[in-house]
Amino acid sequence: NAGVTQTPKFQVLKTGQSMTLQCAQDMNHNSMYWYRQDPGMGLRLIYYSASEGTTDKGEVPNGYNVSRLNKREFSLRLESAAPSQTSVYFCASRDRSLNTEAFFGQGTRLTVV
Amino acid sequence: AQSVTQLGSHVSVSEGALVLLRCNYSSSVPPYLFWYVQYPNQGLQLLLKYTSAATLVKGINGFEAEFKKSETSFHLTKPSAHMSDAAEYFCAVISRSGNTPLVFGKGTRLSVIA
């Protein structure tokens, strides 16, 4: 099993460009999450999806949109990238009904210049 | 809303010394609690989790944590630090019910001195 797969692993964008970060999990989990990690700030929740067809804002949603395409996939879109969105982005998934821990992808390192 | 506080953004210990990383949560009902570790340029790996009645939880790499309801704490310990333990450690909390998300503390960077 691959677990949680994020693409791309690295990306450099110019200010104002758009892009979509992809995330897919093969564990049949119902909940999926997007976090950003910045030095000294821990992991801050951007958006989450408790189940297929639902999405909710987290702590830092401004400048982002998400799509829960199906049970496996949860994408994060930056419509107009800003330097403040330079960060490492992590996708995670969890089986809420089994009360298990969250499993994480390897991250996407995004730089906006 | 759930929240978690990690005391100390950076902890430094000598090799062979006790490791103690502190985590306190805020919740009226005992939540599920987790400790994750992150090595440089890697993703997060689960160390241990508290999801049942057993208050002392053992994890990987010799780590353990004790859930103390009266203190709303879930501190991480290891009797003897090893150089390979140098990493960033995150405490996380999630409600036992509902659709609330997993919330992380700001992390504690552990340095191990030879």
mmCIF file of N, CA and C in Angstrom, chain A residues 6-110:
data_model
loop_
_atom_site.group_PDB
_atom_site.id
_atom_site.type_symbol
_atom_site.label_atom_id
_atom_site.label_comp_id
_atom_site.label_asym_id
_atom_site.label_seq_id
_atom_site.Cartn_x
_atom_site.Cartn_y
_atom_site.Cartn_z
ATOM 1 N N GLN A 6 1.255 12.466 -2.152
ATOM 2 C CA GLN A 6 1.119 13.877 -2.513
ATOM 3 C C GLN A 6 1.959 14.164 -3.752
ATOM 4 N N THR A 7 1.402 14.978 -4.636
ATOM 5 C CA THR A 7 2.173 15.467 -5.779
ATOM 6 C C THR A 7 1.871 16.929 -6.015
ATOM 7 N N PRO A 8 2.862 17.740 -6.429
ATOM 8 C CA PRO A 8 4.270 17.363 -6.563
ATOM 9 C C PRO A 8 4.978 17.404 -5.208
ATOM 10 N N LYS A 9 6.241 17.038 -5.167
ATOM 11 C CA LYS A 9 7.037 17.121 -3.933
ATOM 12 C C LYS A 9 7.648 18.508 -3.768
ATOM 13 N N PHE A 10 7.965 19.150 -4.865
ATOM 14 C CA PHE A 10 8.540 20.492 -4.836
ATOM 15 C C PHE A 10 7.880 21.335 -5.930
ATOM 16 N N GLN A 11 7.737 22.620 -5.653
ATOM 17 C CA GLN A 11 7.164 23.523 -6.650
ATOM 18 C C GLN A 11 7.604 24.942 -6.369
ATOM 19 N N VAL A 12 7.960 25.646 -7.432
ATOM 20 C CA VAL A 12 8.243 27.071 -7.330
ATOM 21 C C VAL A 12 7.238 27.793 -8.209
ATOM 22 N N LEU A 13 6.550 28.767 -7.630
ATOM 23 C CA LEU A 13 5.554 29.550 -8.351
ATOM 24 C C LEU A 13 5.928 31.023 -8.319
ATOM 25 N N LYS A 14 5.475 31.724 -9.342
ATOM 26 C CA LYS A 14 5.587 33.181 -9.303
ATOM 27 C C LYS A 14 4.315 33.735 -8.670
ATOM 28 N N THR A 15 4.441 34.872 -8.022
ATOM 29 C CA THR A 15 3.283 35.531 -7.418
ATOM 30 C C THR A 15 2.187 35.701 -8.463
ATOM 31 N N GLY A 16 0.967 35.293 -8.070
ATOM 32 C CA GLY A 16 -0.163 35.407 -8.968
ATOM 33 C C GLY A 16 -0.482 34.147 -9.759
ATOM 34 N N GLN A 17 0.450 33.225 -9.831
ATOM 35 C CA GLN A 17 0.183 31.973 -10.544
ATOM 36 C C GLN A 17 -0.735 31.088 -9.708
ATOM 37 N N SER A 18 -1.367 30.152 -10.370
ATOM 38 C CA SER A 18 -2.242 29.211 -9.676
ATOM 39 C C SER A 18 -1.672 27.808 -9.799
ATOM 40 N N MET A 19 -2.054 26.968 -8.874
ATOM 41 C CA MET A 19 -1.670 25.571 -8.955
ATOM 42 C C MET A 19 -2.555 24.731 -8.032
ATOM 43 N N THR A 20 -2.562 23.440 -8.294
ATOM 44 C CA THR A 20 -3.320 22.490 -7.483
ATOM 45 C C THR A 20 -2.383 21.446 -6.923
ATOM 46 N N LEU A 21 -2.448 21.255 -5.614
ATOM 47 C CA LEU A 21 -1.712 20.187 -4.953
ATOM 48 C C LEU A 21 -2.639 18.982 -4.868
ATOM 49 N N GLN A 22 -2.097 17.843 -5.299
ATOM 50 C CA GLN A 22 -2.904 16.644 -5.331
ATOM 51 C C GLN A 22 -2.604 15.741 -4.135
ATOM 52 N N CYS A 23 -3.629 15.067 -3.655
ATOM 53 C CA CYS A 23 -3.459 14.116 -2.557
ATOM 54 C C CYS A 23 -4.392 12.936 -2.798
ATOM 55 N N ALA A 24 -3.862 11.739 -2.650
ATOM 56 C CA ALA A 24 -4.667 10.539 -2.786
ATOM 57 C C ALA A 24 -4.268 9.531 -1.721
ATOM 58 N N GLN A 25 -5.280 8.844 -1.170
ATOM 59 C CA GLN A 25 -5.004 7.803 -0.171
ATOM 60 C C GLN A 25 -5.691 6.509 -0.600
ATOM 61 N N ASP A 26 -5.037 5.394 -0.273
ATOM 62 C CA ASP A 26 -5.562 4.090 -0.686
ATOM 63 C C ASP A 26 -5.965 3.243 0.518
ATOM 64 N N MET A 27 -6.300 3.880 1.627
ATOM 65 C CA MET A 27 -6.656 3.168 2.862
ATOM 66 C C MET A 27 -8.148 3.199 3.143
ATOM 67 N N ASN A 28 -8.921 3.702 2.205
ATOM 68 C CA ASN A 28 -10.376 3.770 2.343
ATOM 69 C C ASN A 28 -10.809 4.634 3.540
ATOM 70 N N HIS A 29 -10.000 5.654 3.842
ATOM 71 C CA HIS A 29 -10.316 6.536 4.961
ATOM 72 C C HIS A 29 -11.413 7.515 4.583
ATOM 73 N N ASN A 30 -12.240 7.881 5.563
ATOM 74 C CA ASN A 30 -13.311 8.838 5.286
ATOM 75 C C ASN A 30 -12.872 10.285 5.466
ATOM 76 N N SER A 31 -11.951 10.554 6.399
ATOM 77 C CA SER A 31 -11.533 11.932 6.664
ATOM 78 C C SER A 31 -10.187 12.238 6.024
ATOM 79 N N MET A 32 -10.102 13.441 5.467
ATOM 80 C CA MET A 32 -8.838 13.889 4.879
ATOM 81 C C MET A 32 -8.593 15.335 5.274
ATOM 82 N N TYR A 33 -7.323 15.721 5.330
ATOM 83 C CA TYR A 33 -6.918 17.018 5.856
ATOM 84 C C TYR A 33 -5.814 17.635 4.995
ATOM 85 N N TRP A 34 -5.771 18.959 4.984
ATOM 86 C CA TRP A 34 -4.638 19.696 4.451
ATOM 87 C C TRP A 34 -4.095 20.618 5.542
ATOM 88 N N TYR A 35 -2.781 20.505 5.777
ATOM 89 C CA TYR A 35 -2.091 21.355 6.741
ATOM 90 C C TYR A 35 -0.957 22.093 6.047
ATOM 91 N N ARG A 36 -0.568 23.216 6.632
ATOM 92 C CA ARG A 36 0.669 23.858 6.239
ATOM 93 C C ARG A 36 1.581 23.920 7.452
ATOM 94 N N GLN A 37 2.874 23.771 7.197
ATOM 95 C CA GLN A 37 3.857 23.796 8.276
ATOM 96 C C GLN A 37 4.839 24.921 8.049
ATOM 97 N N ASP A 38 4.922 25.806 9.007
ATOM 98 C CA ASP A 38 5.857 26.919 8.967
ATOM 99 C C ASP A 38 6.695 26.895 10.247
ATOM 100 N N PRO A 39 7.944 27.340 10.174
ATOM 101 C CA PRO A 39 8.829 27.293 11.353
ATOM 102 C C PRO A 39 8.197 27.955 12.569
ATOM 103 N N GLY A 40 8.193 27.241 13.689
ATOM 104 C CA GLY A 40 7.676 27.788 14.934
ATOM 105 C C GLY A 40 6.166 27.840 15.046
ATOM 106 N N MET A 41 5.467 27.419 13.994
ATOM 107 C CA MET A 41 3.996 27.504 13.994
ATOM 108 C C MET A 41 3.328 26.136 14.072
ATOM 109 N N GLY A 42 4.101 25.078 14.033
ATOM 110 C CA GLY A 42 3.505 23.749 14.035
ATOM 111 C C GLY A 42 2.775 23.468 12.741
ATOM 112 N N LEU A 43 1.795 22.598 12.793
ATOM 113 C CA LEU A 43 0.952 22.307 11.632
ATOM 114 C C LEU A 43 -0.374 23.016 11.823
ATOM 115 N N ARG A 44 -0.703 23.839 10.897
ATOM 116 C CA ARG A 44 -1.963 24.568 10.967
ATOM 117 C C ARG A 44 -2.911 24.034 9.897
ATOM 118 N N LEU A 45 -4.145 23.802 10.324
ATOM 119 C CA LEU A 45 -5.134 23.193 9.445
ATOM 120 C C LEU A 45 -5.673 24.215 8.451
ATOM 121 N N ILE A 46 -5.655 23.863 7.178
ATOM 122 C CA ILE A 46 -6.170 24.747 6.132
ATOM 123 C C ILE A 46 -7.642 24.407 5.868
ATOM 124 N N TYR A 47 -7.882 23.186 5.462
ATOM 125 C CA TYR A 47 -9.217 22.662 5.226
ATOM 126 C C TYR A 47 -9.241 21.190 5.616
ATOM 127 N N TYR A 48 -10.422 20.689 5.907
ATOM 128 C CA TYR A 48 -10.557 19.273 6.100
ATOM 129 C C TYR A 48 -11.877 18.793 5.512
ATOM 130 N N SER A 49 -11.938 17.483 5.305
ATOM 131 C CA SER A 49 -13.134 16.842 4.755
ATOM 132 C C SER A 49 -13.427 15.637 5.636
ATOM 133 N N ALA A 50 -14.502 15.741 6.407
ATOM 134 C CA ALA A 50 -14.841 14.658 7.334
ATOM 135 C C ALA A 50 -15.324 13.423 6.585
ATOM 136 N N SER A 51 -15.921 13.632 5.438
ATOM 137 C CA SER A 51 -16.382 12.503 4.630
ATOM 138 C C SER A 51 -16.541 12.978 3.198
ATOM 139 N N GLU A 52 -16.690 12.040 2.295
ATOM 140 C CA GLU A 52 -16.853 12.377 0.886
ATOM 141 C C GLU A 52 -18.050 13.311 0.721
ATOM 142 N N GLY A 53 -17.841 14.395 -0.008
ATOM 143 C CA GLY A 53 -18.920 15.334 -0.254
ATOM 144 C C GLY A 53 -19.001 16.489 0.711
ATOM 145 N N THR A 54 -18.158 16.491 1.752
ATOM 146 C CA THR A 54 -18.165 17.596 2.710
ATOM 147 C C THR A 54 -16.773 18.174 2.864
ATOM 148 N N THR A 55 -16.703 19.498 3.007
ATOM 149 C CA THR A 55 -15.447 20.161 3.320
ATOM 150 C C THR A 55 -15.714 21.271 4.318
ATOM 151 N N ASP A 56 -14.719 21.552 5.160
ATOM 152 C CA ASP A 56 -14.863 22.605 6.160
ATOM 153 C C ASP A 56 -13.567 23.374 6.280
ATOM 154 N N LYS A 57 -13.696 24.653 6.615
ATOM 155 C CA LYS A 57 -12.520 25.491 6.806
ATOM 156 C C LYS A 57 -11.827 25.150 8.107
ATOM 157 N N GLY A 58 -10.510 25.282 8.060
ATOM 158 C CA GLY A 58 -9.722 25.120 9.258
ATOM 159 C C GLY A 58 -9.274 26.459 9.800
ATOM 160 N N GLU A 59 -8.079 26.502 10.353
ATOM 161 C CA GLU A 59 -7.557 27.700 11.005
ATOM 162 C C GLU A 59 -7.119 28.764 10.004
ATOM 163 N N VAL A 60 -6.558 28.344 8.857
ATOM 164 C CA VAL A 60 -5.974 29.292 7.909
ATOM 165 C C VAL A 60 -6.458 29.034 6.483
ATOM 166 N N PRO A 61 -7.744 29.218 6.172
ATOM 167 C CA PRO A 61 -8.266 28.865 4.854
ATOM 168 C C PRO A 61 -8.104 29.933 3.768
ATOM 169 N N ASN A 62 -7.807 31.174 4.172
ATOM 170 C CA ASN A 62 -7.799 32.257 3.185
ATOM 171 C C ASN A 62 -6.747 32.039 2.107
ATOM 172 N N GLY A 63 -7.178 32.179 0.853
ATOM 173 C CA GLY A 63 -6.283 32.019 -0.285
ATOM 174 C C GLY A 63 -6.252 30.610 -0.842
ATOM 175 N N TYR A 64 -7.039 29.737 -0.251
ATOM 176 C CA TYR A 64 -7.065 28.332 -0.680
ATOM 177 C C TYR A 64 -8.490 27.872 -0.968
ATOM 178 N N ASN A 65 -8.596 26.877 -1.850
ATOM 179 C CA ASN A 65 -9.842 26.155 -2.058
ATOM 180 C C ASN A 65 -9.529 24.674 -2.111
ATOM 181 N N VAL A 66 -10.531 23.867 -1.814
ATOM 182 C CA VAL A 66 -10.322 22.413 -1.834
ATOM 183 C C VAL A 66 -11.451 21.737 -2.587
ATOM 184 N N SER A 67 -11.137 20.518 -3.027
ATOM 185 C CA SER A 67 -12.144 19.672 -3.656
ATOM 186 C C SER A 67 -11.959 18.247 -3.176
ATOM 187 N N ARG A 68 -13.047 17.683 -2.652
ATOM 188 C CA ARG A 68 -13.008 16.253 -2.308
ATOM 189 C C ARG A 68 -13.609 15.544 -3.509
ATOM 190 N N LEU A 69 -12.751 15.152 -4.411
ATOM 191 C CA LEU A 69 -13.165 14.625 -5.708
ATOM 192 C C LEU A 69 -13.901 13.303 -5.572
ATOM 193 N N ASN A 70 -13.460 12.482 -4.673
ATOM 194 C CA ASN A 70 -14.064 11.196 -4.368
ATOM 195 C C ASN A 70 -13.501 10.774 -3.021
ATOM 196 N N LYS A 71 -13.743 9.554 -2.607
ATOM 197 C CA LYS A 71 -13.279 9.156 -1.284
ATOM 198 C C LYS A 71 -11.752 9.142 -1.218
ATOM 199 N N ARG A 72 -11.076 8.879 -2.302
ATOM 200 C CA ARG A 72 -9.624 8.735 -2.313
ATOM 201 C C ARG A 72 -8.888 10.064 -2.406
ATOM 202 N N GLU A 73 -9.462 11.045 -3.097
ATOM 203 C CA GLU A 73 -8.689 12.218 -3.489
ATOM 204 C C GLU A 73 -9.202 13.509 -2.859
ATOM 205 N N PHE A 74 -8.248 14.343 -2.442
ATOM 206 C CA PHE A 74 -8.572 15.621 -1.797
ATOM 207 C C PHE A 74 -7.523 16.626 -2.270
ATOM 208 N N SER A 75 -7.934 17.553 -3.139
ATOM 209 C CA SER A 75 -6.964 18.468 -3.734
ATOM 210 C C SER A 75 -7.059 19.852 -3.094
ATOM 211 N N LEU A 76 -5.932 20.556 -3.122
ATOM 212 C CA LEU A 76 -5.829 21.909 -2.563
ATOM 213 C C LEU A 76 -5.402 22.848 -3.684
ATOM 214 N N ARG A 77 -6.166 23.920 -3.881
ATOM 215 C CA ARG A 77 -5.869 24.838 -4.970
ATOM 216 C C ARG A 77 -5.515 26.222 -4.445
ATOM 217 N N LEU A 78 -4.441 26.759 -5.008
ATOM 218 C CA LEU A 78 -4.065 28.150 -4.776
ATOM 219 C C LEU A 78 -4.434 28.911 -6.038
ATOM 220 N N GLU A 79 -5.398 29.799 -5.967
ATOM 221 C CA GLU A 79 -5.878 30.494 -7.160
ATOM 222 C C GLU A 79 -4.914 31.582 -7.611
ATOM 223 N N SER A 80 -4.333 32.306 -6.679
ATOM 224 C CA SER A 80 -3.402 33.379 -6.989
ATOM 225 C C SER A 80 -2.340 33.385 -5.896
ATOM 226 N N ALA A 81 -1.253 32.687 -6.170
ATOM 227 C CA ALA A 81 -0.250 32.455 -5.125
ATOM 228 C C ALA A 81 0.393 33.751 -4.640
ATOM 229 N N ALA A 82 0.670 33.788 -3.335
ATOM 230 C CA ALA A 82 1.327 34.929 -2.695
ATOM 231 C C ALA A 82 2.558 34.429 -1.930
ATOM 232 N N PRO A 83 3.574 35.266 -1.760
ATOM 233 C CA PRO A 83 4.765 34.843 -1.014
ATOM 234 C C PRO A 83 4.446 34.299 0.377
ATOM 235 N N SER A 84 3.367 34.777 0.992
ATOM 236 C CA SER A 84 2.978 34.291 2.326
ATOM 237 C C SER A 84 2.529 32.831 2.305
ATOM 238 N N GLN A 85 2.307 32.297 1.129
ATOM 239 C CA GLN A 85 1.904 30.899 1.004
ATOM 240 C C GLN A 85 3.105 29.969 0.802
ATOM 241 N N THR A 86 4.292 30.528 0.831
ATOM 242 C CA THR A 86 5.500 29.709 0.853
ATOM 243 C C THR A 86 5.494 28.881 2.127
ATOM 244 N N SER A 87 5.535 27.558 1.980
ATOM 245 C CA SER A 87 5.369 26.689 3.138
ATOM 246 C C SER A 87 5.572 25.240 2.692
ATOM 247 N N VAL A 88 5.507 24.350 3.670
ATOM 248 C CA VAL A 88 5.447 22.920 3.380
ATOM 249 C C VAL A 88 4.018 22.472 3.653
ATOM 250 N N TYR A 89 3.420 21.816 2.682
ATOM 251 C CA TYR A 89 2.023 21.406 2.781
ATOM 252 C C TYR A 89 1.936 19.892 2.973
ATOM 253 N N PHE A 90 1.142 19.503 3.943
ATOM 254 C CA PHE A 90 0.944 18.080 4.227
ATOM 255 C C PHE A 90 -0.527 17.713 4.089
ATOM 256 N N CYS A 91 -0.731 16.595 3.433
ATOM 257 C CA CYS A 91 -2.053 15.988 3.363
ATOM 258 C C CYS A 91 -2.080 14.810 4.323
ATOM 259 N N ALA A 92 -3.216 14.565 4.932
ATOM 260 C CA ALA A 92 -3.353 13.446 5.858
ATOM 261 C C ALA A 92 -4.730 12.825 5.704
ATOM 262 N N SER A 93 -4.841 11.570 6.112
ATOM 263 C CA SER A 93 -6.146 10.909 6.099
ATOM 264 C C SER A 93 -6.318 10.097 7.371
ATOM 265 N N ARG A 94 -7.567 9.811 7.698
ATOM 266 C CA ARG A 94 -7.866 9.121 8.951
ATOM 267 C C ARG A 94 -9.191 8.388 8.808
ATOM 268 N N ASP A 95 -9.287 7.244 9.462
ATOM 269 C CA ASP A 95 -10.547 6.525 9.509
ATOM 270 C C ASP A 95 -11.284 6.950 10.771
ATOM 271 N N ARG A 96 -12.211 7.845 10.632
ATOM 272 C CA ARG A 96 -12.917 8.407 11.782
ATOM 273 C C ARG A 96 -13.726 7.351 12.525
ATOM 274 N N SER A 97 -14.291 6.398 11.796
ATOM 275 C CA SER A 97 -15.148 5.409 12.436
ATOM 276 C C SER A 97 -14.352 4.436 13.297
ATOM 277 N N LEU A 98 -13.081 4.217 12.967
ATOM 278 C CA LEU A 98 -12.238 3.327 13.750
ATOM 279 C C LEU A 98 -11.415 4.089 14.782
ATOM 280 N N ASN A 99 -11.530 5.411 14.779
ATOM 281 C CA ASN A 99 -10.792 6.240 15.734
ATOM 282 C C ASN A 99 -9.289 5.988 15.700
ATOM 283 N N THR A 100 -8.760 5.866 14.511
ATOM 284 C CA THR A 100 -7.322 5.642 14.376
ATOM 285 C C THR A 100 -6.591 6.974 14.258
ATOM 286 N N GLU A 101 -5.279 6.864 14.212
ATOM 287 C CA GLU A 101 -4.463 8.061 14.026
ATOM 288 C C GLU A 101 -4.545 8.516 12.582
ATOM 289 N N ALA A 102 -4.047 9.711 12.311
ATOM 290 C CA ALA A 102 -3.954 10.235 10.953
ATOM 291 C C ALA A 102 -2.644 9.778 10.319
ATOM 292 N N PHE A 103 -2.710 9.485 9.027
ATOM 293 C CA PHE A 103 -1.538 9.085 8.252
ATOM 294 C C PHE A 103 -1.188 10.222 7.309
ATOM 295 N N PHE A 104 0.101 10.508 7.215
ATOM 296 C CA PHE A 104 0.541 11.686 6.472
ATOM 297 C C PHE A 104 1.287 11.332 5.197
ATOM 298 N N GLY A 105 1.140 12.213 4.208
ATOM 299 C CA GLY A 105 1.980 12.165 3.029
ATOM 300 C C GLY A 105 3.350 12.747 3.339
ATOM 301 N N GLN A 106 4.223 12.728 2.351
ATOM 302 C CA GLN A 106 5.607 13.187 2.556
ATOM 303 C C GLN A 106 5.751 14.695 2.413
ATOM 304 N N GLY A 107 4.696 15.365 2.012
ATOM 305 C CA GLY A 107 4.739 16.824 1.956
ATOM 306 C C GLY A 107 5.066 17.384 0.593
ATOM 307 N N THR A 108 4.629 18.624 0.375
ATOM 308 C CA THR A 108 4.965 19.402 -0.821
ATOM 309 C C THR A 108 5.614 20.689 -0.350
ATOM 310 N N ARG A 109 6.835 20.902 -0.808
ATOM 311 C CA ARG A 109 7.542 22.140 -0.447
ATOM 312 C C ARG A 109 7.285 23.160 -1.536
ATOM 313 N N LEU A 110 6.531 24.207 -1.193
ATOM 314 C CA LEU A 110 6.129 25.230 -2.146
ATOM 315 C C LEU A 110 6.829 26.542 -1.843
#
